[in-house]
Amino acid sequence: MITLFAAGAGFGLPEISPYVTKTEVQLMMAGLDYRKTVGSRETAPKGQLPWIEDAAQAIGDSTFIRAHIEQKYNVDLDIGLTGKERAQAWAIERMIENQLGWVSGYFRFLEPANFAKGPARWFDQAPEHLREGLRQGLLEAVSANVRAVGVGRHLREEIAWLGSLSLRSLDELLEDKTYLMRDSYPVGVDAIAFAMLAAILTPFFDSPLRREAESYPRLVAYVGRMMSQFYPAHPWGLRQAA
């Protein structure tokens, strides 16, 4: 049995971390049995979530987890795609994770109102005299990372504009298909596209990025379809758009 170490549900989402959602959806796509438990970055092999344990082997990072399950269990999450389509799917995944993901993280963590109602609450159970220091430490770490990748060096409205370019690109790529690459079934890249768009669209957080995403009915409907397919028990507020 594979164990998936996750962040847990929250923020109106079945899973707080879009990268954990990506891995969980890919495990479901692969038809593999797994159990999910709350994990810690401190014990993760690469210091981040998600990670899995499979027959006493620890694998960190969603991309390497996918590679592991495809190789070990003889699964192809991009089955049916041509070589060119596989290259396109990889390029789309990099855009989502290496650009849109950081923009989304900026508005989740570095917008004071969103941080206060969301990530700051992670420390509510810590001793009272430690809470403020823990919250400030998280803010500083996220801010340093967002700045290191370049996104955090821009003005707020410039960051929102960068995110809008990726949202528009995803809408154009989706067109009127059911899934990102195919009309008939989702492939590997759909897992991260769905996960990141859901993280942006959740009504829990307000941001210009969310409002921009809401202006694309096809993206809203896509997230609703994916949520209904992979998390049918989750009360997704935008499902009616599907």
XYZ file of N, CA and C in Angstrom:
726
model
N 0.846 -1.191 0.000
C 0.000 0.000 0.000
C 0.887 1.248 0.000
N 0.647 2.132 -0.941
C 1.346 3.409 -1.005
C 0.769 4.345 0.044
N 1.633 5.061 0.731
C 1.197 6.092 1.665
C 1.528 7.446 1.074
N 0.514 8.296 0.960
C 0.685 9.653 0.460
C 0.671 10.602 1.645
N 1.749 11.331 1.815
C 1.863 12.302 2.904
C 1.437 13.665 2.367
N 0.406 14.220 2.992
C -0.287 15.380 2.454
C -0.396 16.484 3.493
N -0.951 17.612 3.060
C -1.192 18.725 3.974
C -2.550 18.608 4.637
N -3.528 18.029 3.941
C -4.870 17.885 4.476
C -5.837 18.869 3.847
N -7.106 18.665 4.099
C -8.146 19.515 3.533
C -8.146 20.889 4.198
N -8.610 21.879 3.448
C -8.703 23.230 3.995
C -8.884 24.253 2.900
N -9.217 25.471 3.288
C -9.374 26.589 2.357
C -10.450 26.323 1.302
N -11.444 25.509 1.657
C -12.490 25.175 0.692
C -12.064 24.147 -0.333
N -10.935 23.491 -0.105
C -10.367 22.526 -1.045
C -10.242 21.156 -0.391
N -10.290 20.076 -1.166
C -10.087 18.750 -0.590
C -8.660 18.537 -0.111
N -7.747 19.368 -0.590
C -6.341 19.311 -0.197
C -5.752 20.709 -0.322
N -5.079 21.169 0.722
C -4.533 22.525 0.744
C -3.496 22.739 -0.349
N -2.609 21.769 -0.512
C -1.503 21.915 -1.460
C -1.887 21.455 -2.860
N -1.761 22.313 -3.885
C -2.059 21.865 -5.247
C -1.115 20.766 -5.727
N 0.079 20.725 -5.156
C 1.038 19.707 -5.584
C 0.681 18.343 -4.994
N 0.117 18.343 -3.796
C -0.417 17.092 -3.246
C -1.624 16.652 -4.061
N -2.503 17.590 -4.401
C -3.658 17.261 -5.229
C -3.212 16.637 -6.543
N -2.203 17.215 -7.159
C -1.660 16.665 -8.410
C -1.293 15.188 -8.233
N -0.545 14.887 -7.187
C -0.112 13.507 -6.972
C -1.284 12.597 -6.656
N -2.218 13.073 -5.826
C -3.365 12.240 -5.483
C -4.202 11.916 -6.717
N -4.443 12.917 -7.553
C -5.216 12.677 -8.774
C -4.473 11.709 -9.699
N -3.158 11.837 -9.783
C -2.399 10.924 -10.636
C -2.412 9.499 -10.086
N -2.407 9.350 -8.762
C -2.562 8.012 -8.179
C -3.926 7.423 -8.537
N -4.952 8.264 -8.500
C -6.284 7.795 -8.885
C -6.345 7.471 -10.366
N -5.733 8.317 -11.206
C -5.682 8.033 -12.637
C -5.004 6.693 -12.908
N -3.961 6.391 -12.130
C -3.210 5.151 -12.319
C -3.942 3.936 -11.763
N -5.022 4.170 -11.004
C -5.770 3.066 -10.431
C -5.039 2.363 -9.304
N -4.177 3.075 -8.589
C -3.369 2.478 -7.530
C -4.017 2.696 -6.168
N -3.951 1.673 -5.332
C -4.428 1.799 -3.965
C -3.427 2.619 -3.158
N -3.941 3.487 -2.334
C -3.071 4.299 -1.484
C -3.848 4.718 -0.251
N -3.116 5.085 0.757
C -3.738 5.716 1.918
C -3.119 7.093 2.081
N -3.901 8.019 2.592
C -3.469 9.401 2.709
C -3.391 9.789 4.168
N -2.303 10.423 4.546
C -2.139 10.860 5.916
C -1.464 12.227 5.939
N -1.668 12.960 6.993
C -1.039 14.275 7.111
C 0.454 14.086 7.328
N 1.249 14.777 6.525
C 2.693 14.670 6.603
C 3.338 15.945 7.102
N 4.615 15.875 7.313
C 5.391 17.008 7.797
C 6.549 17.283 6.857
N 6.775 18.545 6.568
C 7.917 18.902 5.729
C 9.234 18.535 6.405
N 9.219 18.546 7.722
C 10.450 18.248 8.467
C 10.902 16.803 8.272
N 9.958 15.900 8.029
C 10.324 14.491 7.837
C 10.315 14.069 6.370
N 9.937 14.988 5.478
C 9.882 14.666 4.049
C 11.292 14.530 3.476
N 11.487 13.618 2.527
C 12.843 13.402 1.985
C 13.425 14.625 1.285
N 12.589 15.519 0.744
C 13.088 16.727 0.093
C 12.595 17.992 0.788
N 12.080 17.831 2.001
C 11.662 18.984 2.782
C 10.419 19.670 2.268
N 9.577 18.924 1.538
C 8.361 19.521 1.001
C 7.315 18.434 0.800
N 6.080 18.860 0.696
C 4.974 17.964 0.382
C 4.590 18.158 -1.075
N 4.155 17.056 -1.735
C 3.905 15.731 -1.190
C 5.154 14.862 -1.200
N 5.030 13.741 -0.480
C 5.966 12.650 -0.659
C 5.213 11.353 -0.402
N 5.735 10.276 -0.933
C 5.086 8.986 -0.732
C 6.084 7.996 -0.154
N 5.529 6.997 0.495
C 6.311 5.847 0.936
C 5.719 4.629 0.244
N 6.561 3.910 -0.444
C 6.122 2.746 -1.211
C 7.095 1.608 -0.961
N 6.641 0.610 -0.210
C 7.498 -0.527 0.134
C 8.808 -0.057 0.767
N 8.685 0.807 1.747
C 9.808 1.343 2.526
C 10.697 2.282 1.722
N 10.300 2.615 0.502
C 11.049 3.579 -0.296
C 10.343 4.930 -0.227
N 11.083 5.965 0.127
C 10.523 7.312 0.241
C 10.850 8.095 -1.017
N 9.826 8.677 -1.635
C 10.010 9.460 -2.859
C 9.378 10.824 -2.647
N 10.154 11.868 -2.856
C 9.673 13.227 -2.706
C 9.541 13.932 -4.042
N 8.687 14.964 -4.071
C 8.442 15.817 -5.234
C 7.451 15.137 -6.186
N 6.387 15.882 -6.513
C 5.305 15.302 -7.311
C 5.765 14.776 -8.665
N 6.724 15.450 -9.295
C 7.199 14.997 -10.609
C 7.933 13.669 -10.499
N 8.738 13.503 -9.459
C 9.468 12.251 -9.284
C 8.561 11.145 -8.760
N 7.519 11.521 -8.033
C 6.530 10.525 -7.618
C 5.835 9.953 -8.848
N 5.447 10.833 -9.769
C 4.830 10.345 -11.000
C 5.767 9.396 -11.749
N 7.019 9.786 -11.878
C 7.978 8.929 -12.580
C 8.083 7.568 -11.898
N 8.074 7.569 -10.584
C 8.175 6.317 -9.831
C 6.986 5.413 -10.105
N 5.777 5.963 -10.008
C 4.610 5.087 -10.166
C 4.465 4.612 -11.612
N 4.864 5.450 -12.567
C 4.780 5.006 -13.964
C 5.761 3.880 -14.234
N 6.976 4.004 -13.686
C 7.995 2.993 -13.937
C 7.719 1.707 -13.162
N 7.390 1.838 -11.880
C 7.222 0.640 -11.043
C 5.966 -0.132 -11.417
N 4.883 0.579 -11.736
C 3.598 -0.079 -11.942
C 3.199 -0.145 -13.413
N 4.152 0.187 -14.299
C 3.930 0.089 -15.744
C 2.676 0.847 -16.168
N 2.622 2.105 -15.736
C 1.493 2.979 -16.030
C 1.983 4.120 -16.916
N 1.178 4.499 -17.885
C 1.481 5.663 -18.717
C 0.338 6.663 -18.560
N 0.577 7.718 -17.793
C -0.473 8.706 -17.551
C -0.723 9.598 -18.765
N 0.124 9.494 -19.779
C -0.073 10.235 -21.025
C -0.420 9.301 -22.182
N -1.009 8.169 -21.848
C -1.313 7.182 -22.888
C -2.181 7.812 -23.976
N -1.827 7.518 -25.215
C -2.580 8.041 -26.353
C -2.046 9.341 -26.909
N -1.133 9.995 -26.184
C -0.583 11.251 -26.682
C 0.573 10.980 -27.633
N 0.685 11.799 -28.651
C 1.825 11.715 -29.563
C 3.057 12.293 -28.881
N 4.201 12.113 -29.511
C 5.424 12.697 -28.971
C 5.326 14.207 -28.841
N 4.750 14.853 -29.837
C 4.596 16.305 -29.795
C 3.641 16.715 -28.687
N 2.569 15.970 -28.519
C 1.605 16.294 -27.460
C 2.204 16.089 -26.082
N 3.054 15.085 -25.932
C 3.734 14.882 -24.655
C 4.663 16.063 -24.357
N 5.324 16.565 -25.386
C 6.188 17.738 -25.204
C 5.359 18.961 -24.821
N 4.214 19.120 -25.449
C 3.333 20.236 -25.126
C 2.821 20.119 -23.687
N 2.461 18.903 -23.284
C 1.968 18.695 -21.921
C 3.040 19.045 -20.895
N 4.283 18.689 -21.176
C 5.389 19.023 -20.270
C 5.585 20.534 -20.205
N 5.516 21.205 -21.342
C 5.672 22.666 -21.354
C 4.535 23.343 -20.576
N 3.325 22.834 -20.722
C 2.186 23.388 -19.986
C 2.377 23.178 -18.484
N 2.835 22.001 -18.115
C 3.067 21.708 -16.698
C 4.109 22.648 -16.107
N 5.161 22.912 -16.868
C 6.203 23.831 -16.364
C 5.645 25.244 -16.221
N 4.809 25.686 -17.147
C 4.199 27.009 -17.026
C 3.366 27.092 -15.749
N 2.608 26.048 -15.486
C 1.733 26.054 -14.315
C 2.552 26.036 -13.034
N 3.509 25.139 -12.942
C 4.239 24.980 -11.688
C 5.286 26.072 -11.474
N 5.958 26.482 -12.520
C 7.072 27.405 -12.366
C 6.705 28.862 -12.563
N 5.462 29.138 -12.933
C 5.036 30.526 -13.073
C 3.712 30.761 -12.370
N 2.654 30.108 -12.834
C 1.342 30.341 -12.246
C 1.297 29.935 -10.776
N 1.994 28.876 -10.430
C 2.023 28.426 -9.041
C 2.608 29.466 -8.102
N 3.656 30.136 -8.545
C 4.269 31.175 -7.710
C 3.377 32.401 -7.612
N 2.696 32.729 -8.693
C 1.752 33.845 -8.653
C 0.613 33.522 -7.691
N 0.088 32.320 -7.780
C -0.971 31.901 -6.868
C -0.487 31.935 -5.421
N 0.723 31.457 -5.194
C 1.287 31.470 -3.847
C 1.444 32.873 -3.298
N 1.804 33.809 -4.170
C 1.927 35.206 -3.744
C 0.606 35.700 -3.168
N -0.487 35.445 -3.858
C -1.773 35.962 -3.397
C -2.328 35.171 -2.216
N -1.924 33.931 -2.047
C -2.376 33.159 -0.894
C -1.609 33.548 0.364
N -0.308 33.739 0.240
C 0.530 33.965 1.412
C 0.861 35.435 1.674
N 1.055 36.219 0.635
C 1.592 37.562 0.811
C 0.548 38.662 0.715
N -0.717 38.308 0.490
C -1.821 39.239 0.682
C -2.205 39.159 2.157
N -2.046 40.235 2.913
C -2.244 40.161 4.369
C -3.568 39.540 4.797
N -4.676 39.913 4.146
C -5.982 39.373 4.547
C -6.062 37.867 4.298
N -5.514 37.410 3.178
C -5.541 35.982 2.873
C -4.633 35.200 3.814
N -3.479 35.739 4.108
C -2.573 35.053 5.031
C -3.220 34.934 6.408
N -3.863 36.015 6.866
C -4.443 36.027 8.208
C -5.546 34.990 8.367
N -6.368 34.800 7.331
C -7.482 33.863 7.438
C -7.103 32.439 7.040
N -5.941 32.297 6.389
C -5.524 30.996 5.896
C -4.263 30.468 6.555
N -3.103 30.617 5.913
C -1.873 30.015 6.441
C -1.525 30.402 7.874
N -1.866 31.603 8.294
C -1.542 32.023 9.662
C -2.226 31.138 10.699
N -3.367 30.543 10.332
C -4.122 29.731 11.278
C -3.473 28.382 11.542
N -2.477 28.027 10.723
C -1.798 26.755 10.951
C -1.149 26.691 12.324
N -0.870 27.842 12.885
C -0.135 27.872 14.151
C -1.038 28.143 15.350
N -2.340 28.045 15.151
C -3.274 28.334 16.238
C -3.104 27.402 17.433
N -2.628 26.185 17.187
C -2.477 25.222 18.277
C -1.096 25.272 18.922
N -0.213 26.099 18.395
C 1.115 26.256 19.002
C 0.991 27.040 20.306
N 1.953 26.902 21.202
C 1.922 27.731 22.420
C 1.792 29.211 22.050
N 0.978 29.923 22.786
C 0.634 31.293 22.415
C 1.854 32.181 22.230
N 2.862 31.987 23.072
C 4.030 32.869 22.998
C 4.895 32.587 21.761
N 4.619 31.474 21.051
C 5.397 31.127 19.854
C 4.690 31.481 18.555
N 3.384 31.704 18.628
C 2.587 31.809 17.400
C 3.054 32.921 16.476
N 3.242 34.108 17.015
C 3.595 35.235 16.152
C 4.941 35.015 15.480
N 5.886 34.452 16.207
C 7.189 34.170 15.616
C 7.113 33.140 14.513
N 6.278 32.113 14.705
C 6.101 31.087 13.679
C 5.451 31.679 12.434
N 4.458 32.511 12.635
C 3.792 33.139 11.493
C 4.740 34.048 10.734
N 5.520 34.817 11.461
C 6.460 35.718 10.805
C 7.543 34.937 10.069
N 7.971 33.838 10.665
C 8.975 33.004 10.004
C 8.464 32.417 8.699
N 7.194 31.980 8.686
C 6.603 31.456 7.457
C 6.504 32.540 6.399
N 6.044 33.717 6.797
C 5.938 34.825 5.851
C 7.288 35.162 5.235
N 8.302 35.221 6.057
C 9.635 35.569 5.562
C 10.169 34.505 4.614
N 9.921 33.233 4.940
C 10.406 32.148 4.081
C 9.709 32.166 2.725
N 8.393 32.330 2.736
C 7.647 32.364 1.473
C 8.041 33.592 0.663
N 8.146 34.730 1.324
C 8.523 35.956 0.624
C 9.893 35.822 -0.037
N 10.834 35.196 0.663
C 12.175 35.004 0.102
C 12.129 34.091 -1.115
N 11.332 33.027 -1.029
C 11.235 32.107 -2.159
C 10.568 32.758 -3.365
N 9.472 33.495 -3.121
C 8.764 34.150 -4.220
C 9.653 35.199 -4.878
N 10.452 35.880 -4.071
C 11.375 36.861 -4.639
C 12.511 36.177 -5.396
N 12.974 35.046 -4.881
C 14.095 34.341 -5.517
C 13.743 33.862 -6.919
N 12.486 33.459 -7.136
C 12.096 32.993 -8.470
C 11.749 34.155 -9.398
N 11.748 35.377 -8.865
C 11.530 36.561 -9.695
C 10.167 37.190 -9.552
N 9.155 36.387 -9.229
C 7.782 36.898 -9.155
C 7.661 37.997 -8.104
N 8.288 37.793 -6.960
C 8.162 38.733 -5.861
C 8.883 40.050 -6.063
N 9.577 40.214 -7.158
C 10.280 41.465 -7.438
C 9.386 42.484 -8.143
N 8.172 42.072 -8.471
C 7.285 42.938 -9.246
C 6.225 43.583 -8.364
N 5.578 44.600 -8.900
C 4.452 45.214 -8.233
C 3.260 44.256 -8.218
N 2.367 44.435 -7.264
C 1.206 43.556 -7.115
C 0.419 43.461 -8.417
N 0.166 44.588 -9.067
C -0.614 44.557 -10.300
C 0.156 43.888 -11.442
N 1.475 43.961 -11.396
C 2.284 43.285 -12.407
C 2.238 41.769 -12.199
N 2.227 41.356 -10.940
C 2.130 39.927 -10.637
C 0.792 39.379 -11.106
N -0.268 40.127 -10.844
C -1.595 39.705 -11.313
C -1.629 39.607 -12.831
N -0.975 40.540 -13.514
C -0.938 40.519 -14.976
C -0.198 39.283 -15.482
N 0.916 38.934 -14.841
C 1.644 37.730 -15.229
C 0.757 36.495 -15.088
N 0.019 36.426 -13.981
C -0.882 35.300 -13.799
C -1.970 35.255 -14.852
N -2.448 36.434 -15.252
C -3.513 36.486 -16.254
C -3.049 35.925 -17.591
N -1.767 36.088 -17.901
C -1.242 35.536 -19.157
C -1.323 34.011 -19.156
N -1.007 33.400 -18.017
C -1.087 31.938 -17.927
C -2.528 31.463 -17.956
N -3.426 32.173 -17.288
C -4.834 31.791 -17.311
C -5.395 31.871 -18.730
N -5.071 32.926 -19.419
C -5.539 33.067 -20.799
C -4.970 31.954 -21.668
N -3.719 31.614 -21.448
C -3.094 30.537 -22.220
C -3.789 29.202 -21.960
N -4.087 28.917 -20.692
C -4.779 27.667 -20.373
C -6.169 27.620 -21.002
N -6.865 28.748 -20.992
C -8.184 28.794 -21.612
C -8.097 28.528 -23.110
N -7.100 29.102 -23.768
C -6.928 28.892 -25.209
C -6.555 27.447 -25.509
N -5.736 26.858 -24.643
C -5.330 25.469 -24.850
C -6.480 24.505 -24.594
N -7.298 24.804 -23.603
C -8.441 23.940 -23.302
C -9.475 23.983 -24.419
N -9.696 25.156 -24.958
C -10.734 25.362 -25.983
C -12.066 24.828 -25.452
N -12.751 24.029 -26.237
C -14.027 23.467 -25.802
C -13.922 21.977 -25.512
N -12.697 21.514 -25.256
C -12.498 20.104 -24.932
C -12.926 19.832 -23.489
N -13.191 18.583 -23.204
C -13.526 18.190 -21.839
C -12.311 18.271 -20.937
N -11.154 17.862 -21.464
C -9.900 17.883 -20.718
C -8.853 18.646 -21.520
N -7.711 18.869 -20.904
C -6.744 19.789 -21.481
C -6.163 19.298 -22.806
N -5.848 18.012 -22.886
C -5.218 17.480 -24.082
C -6.144 16.634 -24.937
N -7.211 16.139 -24.338
C -8.092 15.197 -25.007
C -9.538 15.505 -24.631
N -10.450 15.120 -25.473
C -11.861 15.285 -25.153
C -12.397 14.099 -24.370
N -11.710 12.962 -24.474
C -12.267 11.718 -23.952
C -11.799 11.348 -22.548
N -10.595 11.726 -22.155
C -10.080 11.317 -20.847
C -8.952 12.261 -20.419
N -8.756 12.418 -19.108
C -7.670 13.276 -18.624
C -6.331 12.549 -18.682
N -5.266 13.317 -18.815
C -3.907 12.774 -18.785
C -3.139 13.453 -17.652
N -1.852 13.146 -17.572
C -1.070 13.592 -16.431
C -1.130 15.082 -16.152
N -1.043 15.906 -17.191
C -1.010 17.350 -16.988
C -2.335 17.875 -16.446
N -3.428 17.163 -16.689
C -4.710 17.610 -16.149
C -4.697 17.647 -14.623
N -3.900 16.784 -14.016
C -3.865 16.736 -12.555
C -3.359 18.056 -11.977
N -2.295 18.615 -12.539
C -1.765 19.868 -11.994
C -2.565 21.065 -12.494
N -3.082 21.011 -13.707
C -3.911 22.118 -14.195
C -5.154 22.263 -13.316
N -5.820 21.154 -13.050
C -6.986 21.174 -12.169
C -6.609 21.646 -10.777
N -5.536 21.087 -10.227
C -5.149 21.406 -8.853
C -4.853 22.892 -8.686
N -4.109 23.463 -9.618
C -3.729 24.875 -9.486
C -4.927 25.784 -9.725
N -5.746 25.461 -10.704
C -6.921 26.293 -10.963
C -7.900 26.239 -9.798
N -8.075 25.077 -9.194
C -8.952 24.974 -8.028
C -8.400 25.807 -6.875
N -7.076 25.782 -6.693
C -6.456 26.574 -5.629
C -6.672 28.067 -5.849
N -6.721 28.477 -7.100
C -6.956 29.880 -7.430
C -8.437 30.233 -7.289
N -9.310 29.325 -7.704
C -10.741 29.607 -7.768
C -11.475 29.421 -6.446
N -10.856 28.768 -5.468
C -11.580 28.544 -4.228
C -12.132 29.857 -3.677
N -13.411 29.891 -3.316
C -13.994 31.129 -2.798
C -13.402 31.571 -1.466
N -12.611 30.708 -0.839
C -12.048 31.030 0.467
C -11.155 32.259 0.420
N -10.391 32.411 -0.666
C -9.465 33.537 -0.811
C -9.960 34.492 -1.888
N -9.811 35.767 -1.632
C -10.117 36.775 -2.646
C -8.808 37.316 -3.205
N -8.762 37.501 -4.511
C -7.575 38.075 -5.140
C -7.920 38.470 -6.562
N -7.142 39.368 -7.156
C -7.364 39.689 -8.564
C -7.140 38.482 -9.465
N -6.302 37.543 -9.034
C -6.069 36.331 -9.821
C -7.328 35.476 -9.841
N -7.989 35.348 -8.701
C -9.241 34.585 -8.670
C -10.302 35.228 -9.556
N -10.419 36.535 -9.463
C -11.435 37.217 -10.270
C -11.141 37.082 -11.757
N -9.868 37.065 -12.108
C -9.492 36.852 -13.508
C -9.864 35.436 -13.943
N -9.568 34.458 -13.093
C -9.902 33.067 -13.429
C -11.408 32.882 -13.581
N -12.176 33.564 -12.747
C -13.635 33.453 -12.816
C -14.201 34.014 -14.118
N -13.406 34.818 -14.816
C -13.886 35.407 -16.070
C -13.761 34.444 -17.246
N -13.225 33.237 -16.993
C -13.083 32.224 -18.041
C -14.039 31.067 -17.748
N -15.241 31.104 -18.319
C -16.224 30.038 -18.035
C -15.708 28.643 -18.354
N -14.871 28.515 -19.361
C -14.384 27.182 -19.723
C -13.457 26.631 -18.639
N -12.647 27.484 -18.033
C -11.766 27.031 -16.959
C -12.569 26.681 -15.711
N -13.569 27.497 -15.396
C -14.422 27.222 -14.243
C -15.140 25.884 -14.424
N -15.672 25.658 -15.618
C -16.373 24.405 -15.895
C -15.421 23.211 -15.845
N -14.213 23.394 -16.334
C -13.195 22.331 -16.314
C -12.890 21.908 -14.881
N -12.690 22.878 -14.011
C -12.417 22.549 -12.607
C -13.613 21.831 -11.992
N -14.817 22.273 -12.311
C -16.003 21.596 -11.811
C -16.086 20.149 -12.262
N -15.758 19.892 -13.531
C -15.781 18.509 -14.038
C -14.750 17.641 -13.324
N -13.539 18.170 -13.196
C -12.476 17.407 -12.542
C -12.798 17.160 -11.076
N -13.344 18.163 -10.398
C -13.696 18.001 -8.987
C -14.766 16.924 -8.845
N -15.769 16.943 -9.708
C -16.831 15.946 -9.657
C -16.297 14.545 -9.941
N -15.314 14.449 -10.809
C -14.776 13.148 -11.185
C -13.877 12.559 -10.108
N -13.007 13.387 -9.523
C -11.995 12.860 -8.609
C -12.311 13.092 -7.134
N -13.119 14.097 -6.843
C -13.504 14.362 -5.455
C -15.022 14.557 -5.382
N -15.797 13.552 -5.756
C -17.248 13.727 -5.854
C -17.919 14.078 -4.529
N -17.305 13.716 -3.406
C -17.913 14.011 -2.104
C -17.588 15.410 -1.608
N -16.685 16.106 -2.291
C -16.281 17.429 -1.808
C -17.300 18.483 -2.238
N -17.754 19.308 -1.319
C -18.770 20.328 -1.653
C -18.163 21.529 -2.373
N -17.862 21.371 -3.625
C -17.235 22.432 -4.405
C -18.271 23.454 -4.809
N -18.100 24.685 -4.379
C -19.094 25.711 -4.585
C -19.312 26.112 -6.031
N -18.347 25.799 -6.907
C -18.471 26.216 -8.300
C -18.894 25.074 -9.212
N -19.290 23.942 -8.620
C -19.573 22.771 -9.446
C -20.720 23.004 -10.423
N -21.658 23.883 -10.049
C -22.786 24.112 -10.940
C -22.335 24.668 -12.284
N -21.136 25.256 -12.329
C -20.633 25.793 -13.593
C -20.252 24.684 -14.574
N -20.112 23.446 -14.099
C -19.740 22.340 -14.985
C -20.906 21.934 -15.865
